Structure formats: C-alpha cells, structure tokens
C-alpha positions as a printed NumPy array, in Angstrom:
array([[-32.219, -21.452,  47.61 ],
       [-33.509, -20.079,  50.06 ],
       [-34.786, -22.494,  52.305],
       [-33.866, -22.165,  56.114],
       [-33.684, -25.613,  56.843],
       [-29.833, -25.736,  56.128],
       [-29.204, -23.476,  58.69 ],
       [-30.054, -25.901,  61.332],
       [-27.35 , -28.065,  60.461],
       [-24.76 , -25.041,  60.727],
       [-24.232, -25.666,  64.899],
       [-23.46 , -28.808,  64.465],
       [-20.668, -28.871,  61.64 ],
       [-16.791, -29.053,  62.96 ],
       [-15.898, -30.494,  59.275],
       [-15.494, -28.351,  55.746],
       [-14.473, -30.981,  53.216],
       [-13.991, -29.282,  49.363],
       [-13.349, -29.812,  46.119],
       [-10.919, -27.954,  44.303],
       [-12.326, -27.222,  40.431],
       [-14.634, -24.882,  40.552],
       [-15.217, -24.597,  44.001],
       [-11.541, -22.938,  45.195],
       [-11.29 , -22.106,  41.698],
       [-14.084, -21.089,  38.713],
       [-13.069, -24.102,  36.903],
       [-11.368, -22.171,  34.13 ],
       [ -7.651, -23.767,  33.371],
       [ -5.124, -21.804,  31.533],
       [ -3.312, -23.787,  29.421],
       [  0.681, -22.731,  29.248],
       [  2.645, -23.24 ,  26.01 ],
       [  4.984, -26.096,  28.365],
       [  1.488, -27.8  ,  29.341],
       [  0.971, -26.71 ,  32.279],
       [ -2.498, -25.69 ,  33.737],
       [ -2.867, -22.5  ,  35.564],
       [ -5.781, -22.157,  38.057],
       [ -6.777, -18.532,  40.518],
       [ -8.18 , -19.114,  43.869],
       [ -9.901, -16.048,  46.221],
       [ -7.907, -14.812,  48.675],
       [-11.423, -14.205,  50.42 ],
       [-11.568, -17.813,  50.643],
       [ -8.231, -18.569,  52.2  ],
       [ -8.899, -16.135,  54.72 ],
       [-11.873, -18.06 ,  55.857],
       [-10.451, -21.311,  55.358],
       [ -8.002, -19.691,  58.138],
       [-10.262, -18.616,  60.47 ],
       [-11.902, -22.256,  60.329],
       [ -8.531, -23.359,  61.371],
       [ -7.779, -21.392,  63.747],
       [-10.707, -21.951,  65.763],
       [-10.23 , -25.845,  65.7  ],
       [-12.411, -26.58 ,  62.682],
       [-11.226, -29.257,  59.957],
       [-10.45 , -28.605,  56.498],
       [ -9.889, -31.068,  54.065],
       [ -8.92 , -31.018,  50.733],
       [-10.445, -34.023,  47.701],
       [ -9.629, -33.041,  44.741],
       [ -9.173, -35.052,  41.006],
       [ -7.009, -32.263,  40.29 ],
       [ -3.173, -33.445,  40.617],
       [ -1.609, -29.788,  40.58 ],
       [  0.939, -29.544,  43.175],
       [  1.353, -25.893,  43.229],
       [ -2.858, -26.002,  44.219],
       [ -1.668, -28.915,  46.937],
       [  1.43 , -26.491,  48.205],
       [ -1.191, -23.343,  48.514],
       [ -3.264, -25.258,  50.743],
       [ -0.296, -26.331,  52.744],
       [  0.801, -22.679,  52.94 ],
       [ -3.121, -22.171,  54.47 ],
       [ -2.34 , -24.863,  56.974],
       [ -4.824, -27.304,  55.537],
       [ -2.218, -30.889,  55.591],
       [ -5.323, -32.99 ,  54.633],
       [ -4.942, -32.908,  50.903],
       [ -6.159, -35.137,  48.059],
       [ -5.144, -35.014,  44.874],
       [ -6.08 , -37.182,  41.884],
       [ -9.048, -38.681,  43.588],
       [-11.241, -39.001,  40.566],
       [-13.413, -41.336,  43.217],
       [-13.734, -39.273,  46.092],
       [-15.478, -41.506,  47.869],
       [-12.5  , -43.77 ,  49.272],
       [-10.543, -40.596,  50.206],
       [-13.67 , -39.147,  52.252],
       [-13.96 , -42.406,  54.416],
       [-10.41 , -41.98 ,  55.062],
       [-10.62 , -39.089,  56.3  ],
       [-12.889, -39.288,  58.411],
       [-12.086, -42.882,  59.685],
       [ -8.599, -41.561,  60.302],
       [ -9.67 , -38.518,  62.391],
       [-12.794, -39.997,  63.706],
       [-15.283, -37.838,  62.399],
       [-18.791, -38.302,  62.476],
       [-20.704, -37.904,  58.807],
       [-23.398, -35.393,  59.542],
       [-20.901, -33.123,  61.059],
       [-19.166, -32.527,  57.954],
       [-19.899, -29.376,  55.537],
       [-19.286, -30.957,  51.916],
       [-19.03 , -28.131,  48.793],
       [-18.474, -29.846,  45.625],
       [-19.526, -28.743,  41.961],
       [-20.196, -31.527,  39.744],
       [-20.905, -34.813,  39.109],
       [-18.541, -36.447,  40.644],
       [-18.769, -35.275,  43.779],
       [-22.253, -36.068,  44.556],
       [-21.454, -40.252,  46.051],
       [-19.841, -37.35 ,  49.046],
       [-22.065, -35.065,  49.054],
       [-24.829, -38.091,  49.926],
       [-22.754, -38.723,  52.828],
       [-22.344, -35.9  ,  55.1  ],
       [-24.556, -33.703,  57.425],
       [-24.648, -30.453,  54.729],
       [-24.305, -31.162,  51.833],
       [-23.403, -27.323,  49.449],
       [-22.171, -25.886,  46.352],
       [-21.856, -22.646,  44.39 ],
       [-24.749, -21.125,  42.291],
       [-22.876, -22.568,  39.46 ],
       [-22.739, -25.883,  39.865],
       [-24.275, -28.623,  37.663],
       [-28.122, -29.448,  37.952],
       [-27.812, -32.395,  39.735],
       [-25.504, -31.453,  42.363],
       [-27.424, -28.027,  42.883],
       [-30.889, -30.696,  43.428],
       [-28.514, -32.591,  45.724],
       [-27.563, -29.754,  47.944],
       [-29.116, -28.174,  51.39 ],
       [-27.702, -25.24 ,  50.709],
       [-26.528, -23.633,  47.366],
       [-24.251, -20.346,  47.86 ],
       [-25.152, -17.407,  45.835],
       [-21.573, -16.89 ,  45.338],
       [-19.542, -18.557,  41.885],
       [-16.827, -20.99 ,  42.115],
       [-13.59 , -19.519,  42.96 ],
       [-15.225, -16.133,  43.935],
       [-16.286, -16.798,  47.249],
       [-18.223, -19.469,  47.707],
       [-15.976, -21.034,  50.422],
       [-16.272, -17.614,  52.243],
       [-19.45 , -17.8  ,  52.169],
       [-20.315, -21.563,  54.064],
       [-17.586, -21.242,  56.314],
       [-18.373, -17.296,  57.615],
       [-22.629, -18.991,  57.701],
       [-21.084, -21.477,  59.807],
       [-18.578, -19.807,  62.231],
       [-20.824, -16.885,  63.   ],
       [-23.786, -19.251,  64.101],
       [-21.35 , -20.938,  66.208],
       [-19.879, -17.68 ,  67.711],
       [-16.56 , -18.163,  66.278],
       [-16.206, -15.951,  63.121],
       [-13.497, -12.857,  64.651],
       [-12.77 ,  -9.581,  63.187],
       [ -9.548,  -9.128,  63.938],
       [ -8.234,  -5.714,  62.966],
       [ -4.777,  -6.955,  63.007],
       [ -5.001,  -9.914,  60.995],
       [ -2.389, -11.689,  58.825],
       [ -2.581, -11.379,  55.098],
       [ -3.182, -14.516,  54.252]])
C-alpha cells in the first residue's frame, strides 16, 4: 500500500504490539517427532525491537501460541510483556494499555490473520505484512512490503524511529 496517509501516525507512536505466528515468524510450523512446534524468527526484527526498547518505546506481544521458547527469545531481547495463549486478543490488549497508561491512538499493532482484527480496529496504526489475509490487509493503514518473519517488524519499527529521530546506527552494536 503506497498510501502516504499512514505516515502522519508515525510521529505519535509510543508502543508496538505484535502477533507472533505470521508476523515475527513466517507462519510455518515444523512439527518434531515428539510433537514440539518449531518456529523461525528474523534477527533483523530482533535488532529493531531492541533498538525501540533502548529508545524508550513499549513493546508487547499478543499471541494465540503457547510456545515457551518464543517467550524466552522475546524476554532475552528485553520484551517483558508477552501474552501467550491469547485466542481472544482484545482482553490482553486492554489489560496491557490500562496497566501501562497507554492511549490506543499511540499504538502500532501488526497482525496477519482474523484473530488480530479486533485489536487492529482499536489502535492508532494498524499494520500487517504483505502476506496477511485479505481481511487484515483491508483493516490496515499500512501494509509492509516485507513478509511475516522476513523483516516486516523491522520495517515498521525503523520507519517510526526514523520519523521520530530515534533510529541510531551504532557500528559497535551488540549482537542480537
């Protein structure tokens, strides 16, 4: 979506909320012989999330999945607000913004499928990866040119931080 109107929202974002499967991952699950579900996350998304946290932004994850490995990875990045097993995402969203005194209009949410829609209708900037389902694309003010698990999270974070003058390129940056 090349609609420039979404850019007017970027300067007001203080909080990022992301789904996991199909956003932080490509949505594919590898099932091991003992039934574990394996996911792959993009380190560039991880780097951008760390940058946002370091610049004082809030990051929250709301996922229908229940994988503790996902939670561990996100916690390692510094993300403490991780809601797993959230099949109805509006309740954790309302809980999070209420506990942290966040206005919905200051939230960028990225989702990719039908369960994300109730939250997307509440936030200031609803976004999605390019491979989101049609209903989510229709509800989004911005559709990233990147696929889920392939840098769509980095795309939106970098845009917000650059508009706000908070994207820093540090040649001595830590590994992520």
